[in-house]
Protein backbone atom coordinates (compact mmCIF):
# COMPACT_ATOMS: atom_id res chain seq x y z
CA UNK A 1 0.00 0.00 0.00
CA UNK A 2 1.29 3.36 -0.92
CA UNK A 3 1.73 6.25 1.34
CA UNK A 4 -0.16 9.47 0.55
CA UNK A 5 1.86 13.12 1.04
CA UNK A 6 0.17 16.59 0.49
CA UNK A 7 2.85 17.22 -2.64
CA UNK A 8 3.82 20.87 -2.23
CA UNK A 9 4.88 20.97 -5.67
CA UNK A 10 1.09 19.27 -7.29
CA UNK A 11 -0.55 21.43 -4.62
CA UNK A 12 -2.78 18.27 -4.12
CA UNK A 13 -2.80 14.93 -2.21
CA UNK A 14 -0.95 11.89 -3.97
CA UNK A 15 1.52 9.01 -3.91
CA UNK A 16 4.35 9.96 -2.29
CA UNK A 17 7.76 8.31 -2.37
CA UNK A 18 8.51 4.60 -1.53
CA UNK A 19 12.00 5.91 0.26
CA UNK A 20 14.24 8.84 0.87
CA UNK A 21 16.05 9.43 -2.49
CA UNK A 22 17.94 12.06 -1.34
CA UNK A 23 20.26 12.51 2.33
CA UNK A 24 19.53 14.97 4.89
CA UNK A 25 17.04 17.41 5.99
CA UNK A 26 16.37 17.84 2.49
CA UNK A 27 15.36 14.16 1.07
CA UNK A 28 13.16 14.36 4.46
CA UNK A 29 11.23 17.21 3.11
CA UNK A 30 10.98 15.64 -0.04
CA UNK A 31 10.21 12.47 1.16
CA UNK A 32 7.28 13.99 3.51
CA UNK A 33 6.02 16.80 1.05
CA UNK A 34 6.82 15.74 -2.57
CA UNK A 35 4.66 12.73 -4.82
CA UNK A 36 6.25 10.37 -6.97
CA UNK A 37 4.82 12.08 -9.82
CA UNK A 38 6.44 15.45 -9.09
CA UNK A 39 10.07 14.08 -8.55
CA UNK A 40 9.45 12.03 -11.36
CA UNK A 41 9.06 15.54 -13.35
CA UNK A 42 12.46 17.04 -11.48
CA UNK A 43 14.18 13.79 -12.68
CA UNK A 44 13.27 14.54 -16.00
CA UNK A 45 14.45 18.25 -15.52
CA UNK A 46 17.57 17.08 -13.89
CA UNK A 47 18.69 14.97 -16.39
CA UNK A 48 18.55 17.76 -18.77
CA UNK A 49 20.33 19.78 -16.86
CA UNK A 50 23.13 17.56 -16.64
CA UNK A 51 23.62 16.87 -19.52
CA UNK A 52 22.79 20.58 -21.19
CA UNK A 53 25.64 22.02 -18.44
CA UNK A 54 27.85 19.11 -18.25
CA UNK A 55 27.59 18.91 -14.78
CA UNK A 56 29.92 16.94 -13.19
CA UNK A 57 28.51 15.10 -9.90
CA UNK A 58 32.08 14.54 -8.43
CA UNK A 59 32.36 18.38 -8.28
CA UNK A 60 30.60 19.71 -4.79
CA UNK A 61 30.51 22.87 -6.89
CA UNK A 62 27.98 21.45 -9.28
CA UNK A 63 25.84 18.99 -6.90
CA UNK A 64 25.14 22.10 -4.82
CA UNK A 65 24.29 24.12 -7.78
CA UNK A 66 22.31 20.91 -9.15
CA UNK A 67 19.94 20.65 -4.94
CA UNK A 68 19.51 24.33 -5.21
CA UNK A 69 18.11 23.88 -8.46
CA UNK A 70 15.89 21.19 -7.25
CA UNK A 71 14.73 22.85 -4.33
CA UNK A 72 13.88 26.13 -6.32
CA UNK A 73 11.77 23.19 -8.75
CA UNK A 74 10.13 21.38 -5.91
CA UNK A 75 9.13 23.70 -2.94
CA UNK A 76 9.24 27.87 -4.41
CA UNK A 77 7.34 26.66 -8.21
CA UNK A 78 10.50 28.29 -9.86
CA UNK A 79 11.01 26.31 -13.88
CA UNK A 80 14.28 25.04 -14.44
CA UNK A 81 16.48 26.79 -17.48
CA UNK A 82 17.69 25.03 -20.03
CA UNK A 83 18.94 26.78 -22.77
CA UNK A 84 17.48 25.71 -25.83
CA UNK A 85 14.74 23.93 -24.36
CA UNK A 86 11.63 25.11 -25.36
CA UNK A 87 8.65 22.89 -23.60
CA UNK A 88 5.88 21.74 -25.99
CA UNK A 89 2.74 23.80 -25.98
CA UNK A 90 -0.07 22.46 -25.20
């Protein structure tokens, strides 16, 4: 059986995670106020950003440039930049 969160990022109540995907105070926010579905659409965002910036994760530099990125996405509503992307209109 699934465990319910209020997502802060869906504004609604859904699945939330299985597990705490990220360490710290901040994967325990996530993991008590963000759904599958909405990490599901930072992972997507993420990845982009990776690769668009060539981030490397060894570099502290980038993985703190990467969680501020994510928090901005998941908990203030703030949309990721990614040069050249332009999202499909619906």
């Amino acid at each position: 059986m699934s465990r319910t969160v209020f997502c802060e990022y869906l504004k609604k109540d859904a699945s939330g995670l299985d597990f705490q995907l990220y360490p710290g105070d901040l994967g325990k926010k996530i993991f008590n106020s963000i759904s599958k579905e909405a990490f599901a659409l930072w992972q997507a965002k993420q990845i982009m950003l990776i690769n668009e910036k060539k981030l490397n994760m060894m570099n502290p530099e980038h993985r703190q440039f990467l969680e501020s990125q994510m928090e901005a996405f998941l908990f203030k509503g703030e949309e990721v930049e990614i040069e050249g992307y332009k999202p499909v209109e619906k």
